[in-house]
Amino acid sequence: MPTRTKVGVAVLGFALLYAGYWLERKPKIERDLADRTRTALAEQASTAHGHSAPDVDHTDLAETDLVQVRFAGRDAYLTGAPATDAEREAYEAAARGVRGVRAIHATWTQSDGLGVPTDHARLSLQPAADGATLRLRGVVPDAATQATLVTQAQAAFPGETVIDNLVVQPVRIGPGWEETVQALLPVVATLEAGGLEAAEVDFTLTGRVPDADAQAQLETQATTALQPGYRLDSRLAVADAPPPADPEEAAAVAEGIAEALAAGVIQFETATARLTGSSFEILDRIAAALREAPTVYVEVQGHTDNTGSLTTNEALSQRRADAVRAYLIEQGVEAERLTAAGYGDAVPVASNDTPAGRAQNRRVVFELNR
C-alpha cells in the first residue's frame, strides 16, 4: 500500500477514534457543565433573594427561581422567567462565569412578578397581616394601566395603604379585563381577608364569609361583574359556627373586655384602619383575657356612623375589624378563635344626627360565643 494511502487511513482511523471518544464523553461533559451551571445559577438566586443556602440542593434552587439550563456541547441554553432585565443579566453572567462554558443562549419569557411566566396581564391583590395594608402585584402592559389599577384599588379600600408592586412589561390585555378588575374590587372589599387573583380569563376570589347565604350572594354579585369571556373561580370559605363556650370562661372574658373598654376607646387614624393611641393597651388586656379562655370564640365587629357612602363604610368597618383581629393574633390568641366582620352603619346604637351620637356609632364590638 502506498505511503500516502497508509497515512490517510491512519488519519481517518484517528478521526473516527476521536469522534467515538467525543460521542462517549459528550454526555458526561454536558452533565458536568449543567450541574456546575445550575449551582452558579442557584448561588445567584440566593444572592438576589438576600440569603445563603449552604445546605440546600442548588439544582432545586435554580428550578425554583424559574431558570432552567441545558447544554449542547459546551453551549448553555437558558430559559425561564426572571422578573427584571437586571435579574436576567445576572443569571447570564453567572452561567458565563462557569469554567468550560463556551457560549450563552438565553430565551427569557415574561414574568408576572409572582413567579409565573406569562404573556398576558396578571394581577394579585392580597391583604397584609396588619389589616390596613394591601399588596398589589402582577404585570401590566403600560404605566397608564398600572396607575388606573392602583387608583381603583385605593378607591375600593378607602383610607387603606395600597402597596404598588405591579411590573410594567409588554404583555397582552384582553378587552374588558381591566373593567372586570374594577367591578370586582368592591366585592373583595366586603370580604374578611378578601383577595383577588386575575389571570388571562380566570378571576379567583378568596376570603371568608359568615354563612352559605352570604357566599351565594357574593358569588352572584361577582359573576355579574364579569365582562363577557371571563370566568369566576370562587374560593370563599364559610366560617364554621364555633362550639359553645364554657360559661365561666365566657363570663370572665366578657368582664375583662368590659373593663378594658371602660378604660379607653379603640381608636384609628382618620378614615383608616391604623390603630392609634391607647388602643394597643386596651387590646393587650383583651388578648390576655382571651388567652386564659380557650373555649371562647370572638367575632370582632366593626361599625361606623353614616358619614360617607354605604360601600365606603362597609369596607372601612371590615378593615378595622380585620386590623383588631390581626393584632389579637399577634398577641397570642389563636387565629381560628377570631373572626372579623364589618357592618358599616347598619347597626347604630345612637342617633347619627349629633356628633355625640356619631361618635358612639363608630365602635368595635366583641361578640362572644355563648
Short mmCIF file of N, CA and C in Angstrom, two decimals, residues 21-35:
data_model
loop_
_atom_site.label_atom_id
_atom_site.label_comp_id
_atom_site.label_asym_id
_atom_site.label_seq_id
_atom_site.Cartn_x
_atom_site.Cartn_y
_atom_site.Cartn_z
N TYR A 21 -14.69 8.69 20.86
CA TYR A 21 -14.36 9.13 22.21
C TYR A 21 -15.19 10.35 22.60
N TRP A 22 -15.31 11.31 21.65
CA TRP A 22 -16.08 12.53 21.93
C TRP A 22 -17.56 12.21 22.14
N LEU A 23 -18.11 11.32 21.30
CA LEU A 23 -19.53 10.97 21.44
C LEU A 23 -19.78 10.27 22.77
N GLU A 24 -18.79 9.51 23.22
CA GLU A 24 -18.94 8.84 24.51
C GLU A 24 -18.78 9.81 25.66
N ARG A 25 -17.86 10.78 25.50
CA ARG A 25 -17.59 11.72 26.57
C ARG A 25 -18.56 12.89 26.59
N LYS A 26 -19.20 13.21 25.45
CA LYS A 26 -20.02 14.40 25.35
C LYS A 26 -21.13 14.46 26.40
N PRO A 27 -21.91 13.39 26.59
CA PRO A 27 -22.96 13.47 27.62
C PRO A 27 -22.40 13.74 29.02
N LYS A 28 -21.26 13.16 29.34
CA LYS A 28 -20.66 13.39 30.65
C LYS A 28 -20.24 14.84 30.80
N ILE A 29 -19.63 15.39 29.74
CA ILE A 29 -19.20 16.79 29.79
C ILE A 29 -20.41 17.70 29.94
N GLU A 30 -21.47 17.42 29.17
CA GLU A 30 -22.67 18.26 29.25
C GLU A 30 -23.30 18.18 30.64
N ARG A 31 -23.33 16.96 31.20
CA ARG A 31 -23.90 16.83 32.55
C ARG A 31 -23.08 17.59 33.57
N ASP A 32 -21.76 17.51 33.44
CA ASP A 32 -20.89 18.22 34.38
C ASP A 32 -21.08 19.72 34.25
N LEU A 33 -21.12 20.23 33.02
CA LEU A 33 -21.33 21.66 32.82
C LEU A 33 -22.70 22.09 33.35
N ALA A 34 -23.71 21.27 33.09
CA ALA A 34 -25.06 21.60 33.54
C ALA A 34 -25.12 21.64 35.07
N ASP A 35 -24.50 20.67 35.73
CA ASP A 35 -24.51 20.64 37.20
C ASP A 35 -23.82 21.88 37.77
#
